[in-house]
Each structure stands twice: as structure tokens, then as C-alpha cells.
XYZ file of C-alpha atoms in Angstrom:
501
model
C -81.390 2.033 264.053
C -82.258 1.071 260.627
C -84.505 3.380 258.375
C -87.562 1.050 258.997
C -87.468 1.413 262.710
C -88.277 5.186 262.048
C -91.849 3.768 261.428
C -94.054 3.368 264.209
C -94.875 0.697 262.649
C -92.260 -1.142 261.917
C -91.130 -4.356 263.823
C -86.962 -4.215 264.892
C -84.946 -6.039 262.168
C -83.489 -9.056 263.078
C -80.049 -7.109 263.585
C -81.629 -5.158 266.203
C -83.062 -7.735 268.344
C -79.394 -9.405 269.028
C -76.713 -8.785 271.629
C -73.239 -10.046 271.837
C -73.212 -13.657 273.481
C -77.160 -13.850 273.170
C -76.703 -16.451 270.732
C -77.626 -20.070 272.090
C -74.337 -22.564 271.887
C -75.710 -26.106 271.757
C -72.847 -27.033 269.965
C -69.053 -26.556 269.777
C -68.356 -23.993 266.975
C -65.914 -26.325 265.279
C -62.348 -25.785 263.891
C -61.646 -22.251 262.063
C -63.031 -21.867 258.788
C -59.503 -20.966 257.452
C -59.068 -25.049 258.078
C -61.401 -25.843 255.319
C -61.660 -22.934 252.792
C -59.009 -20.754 251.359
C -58.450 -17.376 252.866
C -59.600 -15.323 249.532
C -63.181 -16.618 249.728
C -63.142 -15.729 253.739
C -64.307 -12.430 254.847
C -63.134 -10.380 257.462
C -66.275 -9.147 258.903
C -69.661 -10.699 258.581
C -72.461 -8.853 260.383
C -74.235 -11.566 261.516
C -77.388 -10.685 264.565
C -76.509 -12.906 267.486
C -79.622 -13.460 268.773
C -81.065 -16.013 271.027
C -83.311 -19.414 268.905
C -86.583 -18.304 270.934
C -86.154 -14.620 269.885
C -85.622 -15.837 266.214
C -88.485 -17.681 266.168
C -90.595 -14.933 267.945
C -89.210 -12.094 265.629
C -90.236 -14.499 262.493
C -93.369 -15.830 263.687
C -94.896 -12.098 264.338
C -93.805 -11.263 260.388
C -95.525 -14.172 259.239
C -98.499 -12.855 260.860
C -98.165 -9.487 259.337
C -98.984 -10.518 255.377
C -102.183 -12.110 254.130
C -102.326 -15.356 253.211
C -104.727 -18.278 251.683
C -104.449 -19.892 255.141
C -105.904 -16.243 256.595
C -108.718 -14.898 254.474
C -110.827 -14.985 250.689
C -108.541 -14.498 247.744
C -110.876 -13.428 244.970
C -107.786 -13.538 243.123
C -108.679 -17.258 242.445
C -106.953 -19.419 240.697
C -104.814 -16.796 238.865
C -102.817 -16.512 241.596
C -103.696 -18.455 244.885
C -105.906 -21.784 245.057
C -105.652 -23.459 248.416
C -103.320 -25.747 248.730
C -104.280 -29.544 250.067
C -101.574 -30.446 252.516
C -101.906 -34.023 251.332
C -100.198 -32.856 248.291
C -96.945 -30.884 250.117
C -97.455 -34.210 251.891
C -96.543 -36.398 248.841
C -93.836 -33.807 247.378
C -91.738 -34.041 250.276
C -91.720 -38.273 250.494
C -87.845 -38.632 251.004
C -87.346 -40.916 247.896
C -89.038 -37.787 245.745
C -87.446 -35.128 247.766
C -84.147 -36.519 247.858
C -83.777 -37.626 244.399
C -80.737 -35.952 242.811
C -81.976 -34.921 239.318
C -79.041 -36.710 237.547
C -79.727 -40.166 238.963
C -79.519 -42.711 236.601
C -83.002 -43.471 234.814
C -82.781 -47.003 236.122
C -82.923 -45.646 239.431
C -85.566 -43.504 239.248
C -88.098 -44.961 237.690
C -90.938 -43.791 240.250
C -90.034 -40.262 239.971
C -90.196 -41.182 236.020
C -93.623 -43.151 236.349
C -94.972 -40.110 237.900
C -93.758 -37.691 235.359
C -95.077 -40.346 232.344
C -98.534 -40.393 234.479
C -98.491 -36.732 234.821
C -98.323 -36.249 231.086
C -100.881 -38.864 229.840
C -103.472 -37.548 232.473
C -102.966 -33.822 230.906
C -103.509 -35.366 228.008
C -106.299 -37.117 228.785
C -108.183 -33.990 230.533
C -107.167 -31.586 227.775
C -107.325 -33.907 224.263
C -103.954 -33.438 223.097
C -101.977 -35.919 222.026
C -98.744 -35.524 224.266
C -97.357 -32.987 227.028
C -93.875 -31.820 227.772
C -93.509 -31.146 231.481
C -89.917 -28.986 230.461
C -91.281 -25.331 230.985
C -91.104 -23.709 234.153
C -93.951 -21.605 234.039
C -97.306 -20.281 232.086
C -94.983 -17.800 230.082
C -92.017 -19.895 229.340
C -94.790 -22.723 228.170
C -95.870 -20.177 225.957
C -92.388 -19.189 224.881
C -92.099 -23.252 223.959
C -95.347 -23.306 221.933
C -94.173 -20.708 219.709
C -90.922 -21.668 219.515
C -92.652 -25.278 218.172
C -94.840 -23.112 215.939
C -91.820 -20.909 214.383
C -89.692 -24.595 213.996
C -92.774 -26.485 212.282
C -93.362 -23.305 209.736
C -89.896 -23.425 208.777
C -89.169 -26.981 207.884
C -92.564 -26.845 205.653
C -90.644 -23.981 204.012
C -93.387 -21.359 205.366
C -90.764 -19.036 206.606
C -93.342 -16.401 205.522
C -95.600 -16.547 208.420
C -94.459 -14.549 210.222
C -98.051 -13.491 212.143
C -99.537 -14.036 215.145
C -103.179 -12.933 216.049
C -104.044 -12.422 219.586
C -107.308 -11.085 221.315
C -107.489 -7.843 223.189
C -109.084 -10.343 225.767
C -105.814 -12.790 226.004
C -103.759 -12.623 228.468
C -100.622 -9.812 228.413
C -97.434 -12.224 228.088
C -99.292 -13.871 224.447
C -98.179 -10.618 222.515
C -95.494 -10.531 224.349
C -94.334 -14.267 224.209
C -95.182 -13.900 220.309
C -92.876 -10.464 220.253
C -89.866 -12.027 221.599
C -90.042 -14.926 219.034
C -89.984 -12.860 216.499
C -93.661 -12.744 215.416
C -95.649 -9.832 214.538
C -98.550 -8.846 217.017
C -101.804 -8.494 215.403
C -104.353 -7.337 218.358
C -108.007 -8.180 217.831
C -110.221 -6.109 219.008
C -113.303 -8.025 220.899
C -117.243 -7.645 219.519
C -119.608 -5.911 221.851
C -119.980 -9.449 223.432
C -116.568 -9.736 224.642
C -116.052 -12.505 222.336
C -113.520 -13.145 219.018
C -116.005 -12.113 215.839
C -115.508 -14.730 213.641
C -115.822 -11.632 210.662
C -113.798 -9.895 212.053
C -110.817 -12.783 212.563
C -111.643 -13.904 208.912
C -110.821 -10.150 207.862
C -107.021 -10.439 210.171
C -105.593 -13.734 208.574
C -104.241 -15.172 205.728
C -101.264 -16.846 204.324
C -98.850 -14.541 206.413
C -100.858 -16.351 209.610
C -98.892 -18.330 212.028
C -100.627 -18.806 214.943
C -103.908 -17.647 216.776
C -103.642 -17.595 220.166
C -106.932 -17.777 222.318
C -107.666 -17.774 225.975
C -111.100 -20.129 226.283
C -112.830 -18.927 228.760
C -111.260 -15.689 227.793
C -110.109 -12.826 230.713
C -113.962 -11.511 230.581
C -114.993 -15.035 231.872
C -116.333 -15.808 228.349
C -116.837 -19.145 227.298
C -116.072 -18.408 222.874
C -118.898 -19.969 221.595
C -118.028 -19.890 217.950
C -114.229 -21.183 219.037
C -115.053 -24.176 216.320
C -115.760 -21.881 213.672
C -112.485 -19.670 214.790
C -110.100 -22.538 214.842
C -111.857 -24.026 210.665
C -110.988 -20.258 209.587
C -107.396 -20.433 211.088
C -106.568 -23.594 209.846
C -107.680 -23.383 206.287
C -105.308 -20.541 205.898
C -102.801 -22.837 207.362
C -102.393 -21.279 210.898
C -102.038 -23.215 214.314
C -104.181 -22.765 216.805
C -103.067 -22.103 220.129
C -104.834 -22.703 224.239
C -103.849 -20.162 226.547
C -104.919 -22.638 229.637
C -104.281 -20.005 232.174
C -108.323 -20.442 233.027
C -108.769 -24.262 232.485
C -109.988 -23.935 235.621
C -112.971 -23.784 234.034
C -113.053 -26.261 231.449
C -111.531 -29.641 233.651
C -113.585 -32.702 232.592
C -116.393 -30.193 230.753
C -114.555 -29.672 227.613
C -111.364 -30.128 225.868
C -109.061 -27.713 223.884
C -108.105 -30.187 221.780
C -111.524 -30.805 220.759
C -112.363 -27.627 219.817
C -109.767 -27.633 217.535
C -106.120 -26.745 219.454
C -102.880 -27.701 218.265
C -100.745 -26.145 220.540
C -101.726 -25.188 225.024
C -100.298 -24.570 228.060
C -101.019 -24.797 231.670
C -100.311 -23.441 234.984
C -100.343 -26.539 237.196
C -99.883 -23.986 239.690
C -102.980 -22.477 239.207
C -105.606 -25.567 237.913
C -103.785 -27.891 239.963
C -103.520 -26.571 243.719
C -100.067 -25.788 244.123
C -98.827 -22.916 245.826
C -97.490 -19.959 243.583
C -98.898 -16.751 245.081
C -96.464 -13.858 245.414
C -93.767 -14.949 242.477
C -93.090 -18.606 243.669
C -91.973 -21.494 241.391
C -94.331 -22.739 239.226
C -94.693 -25.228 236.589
C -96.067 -24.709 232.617
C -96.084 -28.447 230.783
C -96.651 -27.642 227.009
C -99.241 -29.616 225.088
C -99.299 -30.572 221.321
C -101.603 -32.111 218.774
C -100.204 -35.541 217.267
C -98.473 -33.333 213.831
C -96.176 -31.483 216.881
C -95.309 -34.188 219.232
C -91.595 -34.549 217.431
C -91.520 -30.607 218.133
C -91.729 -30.919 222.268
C -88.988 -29.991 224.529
C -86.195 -32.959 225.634
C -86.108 -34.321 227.496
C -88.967 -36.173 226.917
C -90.041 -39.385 229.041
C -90.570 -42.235 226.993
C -92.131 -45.907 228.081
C -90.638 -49.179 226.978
C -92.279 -52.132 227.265
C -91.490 -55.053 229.794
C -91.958 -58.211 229.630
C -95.746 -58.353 230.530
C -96.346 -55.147 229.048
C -97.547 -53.266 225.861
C -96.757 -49.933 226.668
C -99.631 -48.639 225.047
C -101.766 -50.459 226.757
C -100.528 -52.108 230.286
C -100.539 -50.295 233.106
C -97.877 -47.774 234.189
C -96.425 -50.153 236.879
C -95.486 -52.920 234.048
C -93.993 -50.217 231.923
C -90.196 -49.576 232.096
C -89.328 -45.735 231.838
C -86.551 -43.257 230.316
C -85.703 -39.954 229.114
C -85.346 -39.394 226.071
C -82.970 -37.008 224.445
C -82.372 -38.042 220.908
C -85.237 -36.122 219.521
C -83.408 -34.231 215.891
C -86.766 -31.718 215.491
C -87.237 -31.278 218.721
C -86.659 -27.271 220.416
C -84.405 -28.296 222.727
C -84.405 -28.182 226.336
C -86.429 -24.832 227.930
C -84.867 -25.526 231.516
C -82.649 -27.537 233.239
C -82.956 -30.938 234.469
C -86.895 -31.622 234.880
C -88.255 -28.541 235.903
C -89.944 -28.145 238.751
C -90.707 -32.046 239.742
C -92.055 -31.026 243.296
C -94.904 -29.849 241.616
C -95.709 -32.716 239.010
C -96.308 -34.732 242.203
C -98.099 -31.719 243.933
C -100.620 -32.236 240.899
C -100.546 -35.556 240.262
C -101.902 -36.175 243.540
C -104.444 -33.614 243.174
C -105.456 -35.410 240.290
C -105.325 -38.630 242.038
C -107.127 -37.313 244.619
C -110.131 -36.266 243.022
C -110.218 -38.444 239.902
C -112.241 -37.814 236.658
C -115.383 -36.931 238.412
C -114.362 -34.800 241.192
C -112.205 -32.774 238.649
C -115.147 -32.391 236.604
C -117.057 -31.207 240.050
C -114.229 -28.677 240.633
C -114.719 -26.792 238.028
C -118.657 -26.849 238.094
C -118.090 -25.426 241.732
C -115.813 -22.606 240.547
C -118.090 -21.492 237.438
C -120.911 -21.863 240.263
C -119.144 -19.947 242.764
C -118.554 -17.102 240.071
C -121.634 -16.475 238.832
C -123.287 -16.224 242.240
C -121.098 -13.537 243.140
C -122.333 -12.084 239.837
C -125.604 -12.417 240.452
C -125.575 -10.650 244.070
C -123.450 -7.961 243.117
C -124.758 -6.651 239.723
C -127.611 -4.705 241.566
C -125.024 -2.321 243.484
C -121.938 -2.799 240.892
C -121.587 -2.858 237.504
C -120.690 -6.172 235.547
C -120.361 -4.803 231.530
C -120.729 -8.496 230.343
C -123.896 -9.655 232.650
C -124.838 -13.069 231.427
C -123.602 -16.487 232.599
C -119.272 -16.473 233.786
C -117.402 -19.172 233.635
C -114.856 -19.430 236.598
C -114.384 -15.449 237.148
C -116.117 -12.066 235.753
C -115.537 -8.631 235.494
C -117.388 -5.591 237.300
C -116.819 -1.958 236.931
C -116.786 0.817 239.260
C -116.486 3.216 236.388
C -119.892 4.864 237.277
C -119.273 4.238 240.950
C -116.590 6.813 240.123
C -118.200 9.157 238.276
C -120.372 9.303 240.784
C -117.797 9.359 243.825
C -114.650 9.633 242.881
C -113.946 6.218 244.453
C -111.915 3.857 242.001
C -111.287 -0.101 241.676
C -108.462 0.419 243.597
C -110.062 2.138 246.468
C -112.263 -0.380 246.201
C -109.718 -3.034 246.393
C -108.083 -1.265 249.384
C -111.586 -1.086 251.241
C -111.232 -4.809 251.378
C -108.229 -5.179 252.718
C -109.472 -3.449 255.754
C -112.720 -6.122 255.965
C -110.110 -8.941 255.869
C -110.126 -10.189 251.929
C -107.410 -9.724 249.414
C -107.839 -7.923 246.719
C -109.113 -8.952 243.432
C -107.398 -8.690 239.928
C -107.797 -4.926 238.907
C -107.317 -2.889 235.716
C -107.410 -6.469 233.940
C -108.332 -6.798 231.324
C -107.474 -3.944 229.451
C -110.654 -3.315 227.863
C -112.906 -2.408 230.797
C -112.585 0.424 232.547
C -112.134 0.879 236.390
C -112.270 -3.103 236.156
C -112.530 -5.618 238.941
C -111.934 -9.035 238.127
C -113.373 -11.615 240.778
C -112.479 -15.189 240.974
C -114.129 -17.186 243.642
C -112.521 -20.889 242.647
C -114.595 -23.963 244.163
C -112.826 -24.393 247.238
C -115.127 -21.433 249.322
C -118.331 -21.984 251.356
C -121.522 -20.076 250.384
C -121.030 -18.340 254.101
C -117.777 -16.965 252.692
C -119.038 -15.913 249.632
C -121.746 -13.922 251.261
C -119.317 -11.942 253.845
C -117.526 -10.967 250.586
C -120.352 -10.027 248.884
C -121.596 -7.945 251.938
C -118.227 -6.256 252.178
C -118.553 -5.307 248.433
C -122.324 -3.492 249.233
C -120.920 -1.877 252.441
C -118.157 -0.531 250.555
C -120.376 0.863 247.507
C -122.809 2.424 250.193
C -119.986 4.080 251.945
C -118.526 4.971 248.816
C -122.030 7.419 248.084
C -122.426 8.671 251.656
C -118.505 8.959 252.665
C -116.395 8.581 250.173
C -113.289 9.838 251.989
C -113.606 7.023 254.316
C -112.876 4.755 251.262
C -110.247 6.995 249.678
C -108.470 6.423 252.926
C -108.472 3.152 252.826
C -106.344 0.510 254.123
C -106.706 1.712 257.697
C -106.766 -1.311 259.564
C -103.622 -3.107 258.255
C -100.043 -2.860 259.315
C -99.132 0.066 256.965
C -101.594 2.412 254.601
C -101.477 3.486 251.090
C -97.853 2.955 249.898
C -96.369 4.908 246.793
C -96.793 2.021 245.068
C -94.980 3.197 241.778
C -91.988 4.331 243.764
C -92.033 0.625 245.846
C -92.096 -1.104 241.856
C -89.365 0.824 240.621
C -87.140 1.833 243.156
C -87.571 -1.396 246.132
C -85.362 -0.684 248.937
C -85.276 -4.466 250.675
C -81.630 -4.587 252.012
C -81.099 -3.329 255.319
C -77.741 -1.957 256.124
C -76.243 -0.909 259.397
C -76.133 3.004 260.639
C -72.047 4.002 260.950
């Protein structure tokens, strides 16, 4: 028996389940391995279960159904982490000429795959006013990684090797300092006025010559629209700094406003969280890096470029008389920041999305999900504290700081006390700045009905909290295991399973 099976409530590994000759033989095994690969990459043993199809699919079906899923319940988590998904767009992503092209086909021959990738980037630039996208990056961070890697190359051919600063909100997200840090910039931190916003004063007071690059989350992690982000991004840039878009919540802004209005030179995005794709627990996700016109020569290669046909101005004429390529020969450009086209699955995931809701419904999307927010806001404010009570963009913060005073019931026992009513778990301890925090994140995609179970779980859990708090500290009680040592499952995970002797 393996260690797990010690649990009562544990389900048999796979291993367990099999018996010799259980294994279903629709098909001839073949000739010996040793007939096709050379006996030093052939093991002598492999433990392999030998287990019947129908128990297989048994044994993996009931695990699927012992996790939590978008498919299952409310993710307040939002779009941080877990949007719903349309199937339309797995739909397109897995068309056999997109799913089946082999990333070194010859441009010639892949000139859909390149039409969508061209289409992707002008629509991002469209939605977000910069002048051109790099779909390269892999991911929110490595975007990031990109931007300041354009920032650091663009300071040093203008001989400003002296900038070596980079000033980032206590309300940004935590990979900024630490993209910034592992380019080599120093971290400046500054600290948020009492209204959760960037005090112009205050940023004037942090910058100078030395500047590089101000990096800004708009809405910030408070659900803060900064409404003096014009005045921010003058200061910056007349002491020569760039100004870069965190667009980790531009699921807020999507046909309202544009970073590159407001006066961005450099953004990312996580198509995986604006753009409907699925990403939630660590899966692949995609971080095209935007630039004002002065940085386009700075993007990642390679970069896909439109020549013009015969019938076709390619700054004008529509995508489908354009001919497409990649182009490498970019001398200031970074350099590549993955290999091959990152993840292309996912362009199309969000192209379609795009597609599918056009300028309008976009714009309606993101209406829905400041909507959504703030009426969770509103209905829980009388029962739990929200520090920053005026008008959220697409998530907000609440407190259970006097709830624990009070009770001795934290945001986490919160958090756990909704596992057991069926929702996930918001975003807790984030941001930094407020204590006992509980960040909620509706997104657009939930009915009013759902909203107001989650809102009633909240208030049942608050209530129990002052008459019984034990009952909460207990928490989860209703789901396959209880409170795990969850510093000891971060540091030390245990997921192989090995066989008893």
C-alpha cells in the first residue's frame, strides 16, 4: 500500500487498482522493443499498473471530480487566475491545420497561422493604443522581463547607462520589483497615499535623472482606477523615464480606455487572463509585449511582418490581400524571449474571443466585470470591511482585520469557510498593504443569482464567525481533505508515489 492509502480518504493509486493480465489486449503487442531501440536506453523493469481501460477511466474520472474547477463553482479569483473559458475558442485552437502545424514550416506555408498572429497583434494594438505588439513572451512575467530588457537596451544606445532606477508602487503587482531586480535595476518602492493611489508629490520627490522606468498597474491591485495617471506619466517623462502598463487588470479597461493614451510606452498582457483562456493552477499562458512607436525596433524576433500583394497596401488592405513573414533581421532588437512562437494555441484562443465579441461586446465585458465588482462591494461593506469603499474597477479589497480582532477568525478562515459552501477562494494577503486582506474578483461572465449565493455565504460566514467561531476555524469540513500544513506541502511536496518493498 502506498503512504496515501493510509488516509481514509484517499482514493487507491492507479498501481493499486491493477492485476496481472487485467490489462485489455485489443491489439498485438508488436515485435520486442530491443528490435527498434538500443539495449542501453531499455530498462529492465518498468512498473507499469496493468489495469483494465474501464477501470482507468473510472479511477481518473472520480479524481477529476475531486478538485474544483470553473466548470464546478464561483471563482472570485477572477480574471487573475480563472475566467471561463468559451469552448468555441478550444474549438478554433484545435482546427487540424492550426493544431498540426509544425512550428518550423516554411512561412509560405503558413500563412494563416501567420495572418492570425499579424491580426492578433494589430487588434492589441488597437484595444490598448500602442503602436506594435510582440506575441514572443510566454507569460505576464517573462513580458515584463522583455519590457525591461527593451527599456535597459534603449537607455544604453542613448548613452544613459546611468539610469539605472526603476520606481514601482507598493500597489503593483509582486514580479515588477522583481522583474526590475533581475535586470539589473534598482527597486524604488512607493509607498501609496491614504487613497490607495500613486501621489503625484510624492513620485515627483522619487525620480530624476537616475529614472528608468515607472512601472504602474492601472487599475492598480486595490481596484483603483489612478486618476492623476496623466500627470504621473508628464512627471516621468520630463525626467526622461519610460513609462510602463502592468496589464495584468486590463480587464478593466477593454474598449473604456487605453494605456497608451494615458501616456505608456511600454505594457504587457495576460491573454490568459483578459482573453478567456484557460491558465488556472500553473498552465501555459501567453504575455505579448506592447511598445510605443520610439520602441518598436526594440521588440522581440521574431517579429511578423506584412508585405504587400498585388492588390494590396499593407497598411491599408485587408489582412487576406496581405502576404505574411517572420522577420528576424531586426539589429536593435532583444532577441528572441522563447522558442519558436510561443504559445500559438492561445493567440487563436484570443483572437477568437476577440472575434467573437468585437469592439462593442469587449467594451460590454469589461463594464460587466467593474459592474459585477462593485455590487459585491456594495452588499458586503455592511458586514465586512472594504478599507478603500468608493467605486472598484474589476475587483476590490475587504478586510477581516476587525473581524479578527473581534474573533480570532482570519482571511484565511474565511477563505476556507467557502470552500465548504462550494466557491473557491479569493486572492488573500494581496496586496501587501492591507491587512487580513481579501481580494474579490467577480469578472462579467456570473449571473446576479450567483453573485448573491456568494454574497450570502460571505454574511453566513461573518455571523458564524461572532457566535461560533470554532466552527470557522475548522473549516474546510466538507471537502475531500481539511486544513493541510500548507507550508510543509510548498516546501517539501511529496507527489511521486513509489512502491512498498
Amino acid at each position: 500500500m502506498s503512504r496515501l492509502a493510509s488516509d481514509h480518504t484517499a482514493t487507491p493509486v492507479i498501481f493499486e487498482l491493477g492485476q496481472e493480465g487485467r490489462a485489455n489486449a485489443y491489439v498485438d503487442p508488436g515485435d520486442p522493443l530491443s528490435d527498434f531501440l538500443p539495449a542501453n536506453l531499455l530498462r529492465d523493469e518498468l512498473p507499469l499498473p496493468d489495469n483494465s481501460e474501464l477501470d482507468v477511466v473510472r479511477h481518473f474520472t472520480r479524481l477529476s471530480q475531486r478538485t474544483f474547477g470553473i466548470d464546478l463553482g464561483f471563482y472570485p479569483l477572477g480574471s487573475c487566475t480563472m475566467k471561463y473559458n468559451p469552448r468555441v475558442n478550444d474549438a478554433m485552437a484545435n482546427l487540424p491545420g492550426l493544431r498540426d502545424l509544425h512550428p518550423w514550416t516554411p512561412d509560405e506555408l503558413a500563412q494563416g497561422a501567420l495572418q492570425i498572429m499579424w491580426e492578433l497583434e494589430h487588434s492589441l494594438c488597437s484595444l490598448f493604443g500602442m503602436a506594435a505588439f510582440s506575441l514572443n513572451p510566454a507569460a505576464g512575467a517573462h513580458a515584463e522581463l522583455a519590457a525591461l530588457l527593451i527599456a535597459k537596451k534603449y537607455f544604453r544606445e542613448r548613452g544613459e547607462i546611468a539610469r539605472d532606477k526603476v520606481i514601482v508602487p507598493d500597489t503593483a503587482h509582486g514580479t515588477n520589483p522583481a522583474s526590475a531586480a533581475m535586470c539589473g535595476f534598482k527597486v524604488i518602492s512607493l509607498k501609496s497615499d491614504e487613497r490607495g493611489r500613486v501621489s503625484v508629490d510624492e513620485l515627483k520627490k522619487a525620480i530624476g535623472p537616475d529614472t528608468a522606468v515607472c512601472m504602474m498597474t492601472n487599475p492598480n491591485t486595490l481596484g483603483l482606477f489612478e486618476d492623476h495617471i496623466r500627470e504621473i506619466a508628464q512627471a516621468v517623462h520630463a525626467v526622461g523615464g519610460l513609462m510602463y502598463y502592468d496589464g495584468a487588470n486590463a480587464n478593466a479597461l477593454m474598449g473604456n480606455a487605453r494605456p497608451g493614451d494615458m501616456g505608456f510606452d511600454l505594457m504587457h498582457l495576460n491573454l490568459h487572463k483578459t482573453f478567456t483562456i484557460p491558465h488556472g493552477g500553473g498552465g501555459a499562458g501567453h504575455g505579448p509585449v506592447g511598445v510605443a512607436k520610439h520602441l518598436v525596433e526594440y521588440l522581440p524576433t521574431p517579429y511578423v511582418v506584412a508585405a504587400k500583394r498585388s492588390n494590396g497596401d499593407p497598411k491599408t488592405a485587408p489582412s487576406d490581400q496581405l502576404a505574411f513573414r517572420l522577420d528576424f533581421d531586426r539589429p536593435k532588437s532583444i532577441g528572441p524571449m522563447r522558442s519558436f512562437w510561443s504559445n500559438f494555441a492561445h493567440a487563436v484562443r484570443a483572437l477568437a474571443y476577440i472575434y467573437a465579441n468585437g469592439a462593442e461586446g469587449l467594451t460590454k465585458v469589461s463594464q460587466l466585470a467593474v459592474l459585477n465588482a462593485n455590487y459585491i462591494r456594495v452588499n458586503v461593506r455592511d458586514f465586512l470591511e472594504t478599507p478603500y469603499d468608493e467605486i472598484c474597477r474589476h475587483e476590490f479589497v475587504a478586510s477581516a482585520q476587525e473581524l479578527k480582532k473581534a474573533t480570532g477568525v482570519k482571511a484565511l478562515d474565511i477563505a476556507k469557510a467557502l470552500l465548504d459552501r462550494g466557491f473557491m477562494a479569493p486572492t488573500m494577503y494581496f496586496p501587501l498593504i492591507v491587512p487580513e486582506c481579501l481580494m474579490i474578483e467577480p469578472t462579467e461572465t456570473e449571473s446576479k443569482e450567483t453573485l448573491d449565493q456568494f454574497i450570502s455565504a460571505l454574511r453566513e460566514i461573518v455571523e458564524e464567525a461572532k457566535t461560533n467561531p470554532q466552527s470557522i476555524l475548522d473549516a474546510p469540513i466538507n471537502t475531500v481533505v481539511g486544513r493541510l500544513d500548507e507550508t510543509r506541502a510548498a516546501r517539501q511536496p511529496d507527489l511521486r508515489w513509489e512502491a512498498s518493498s
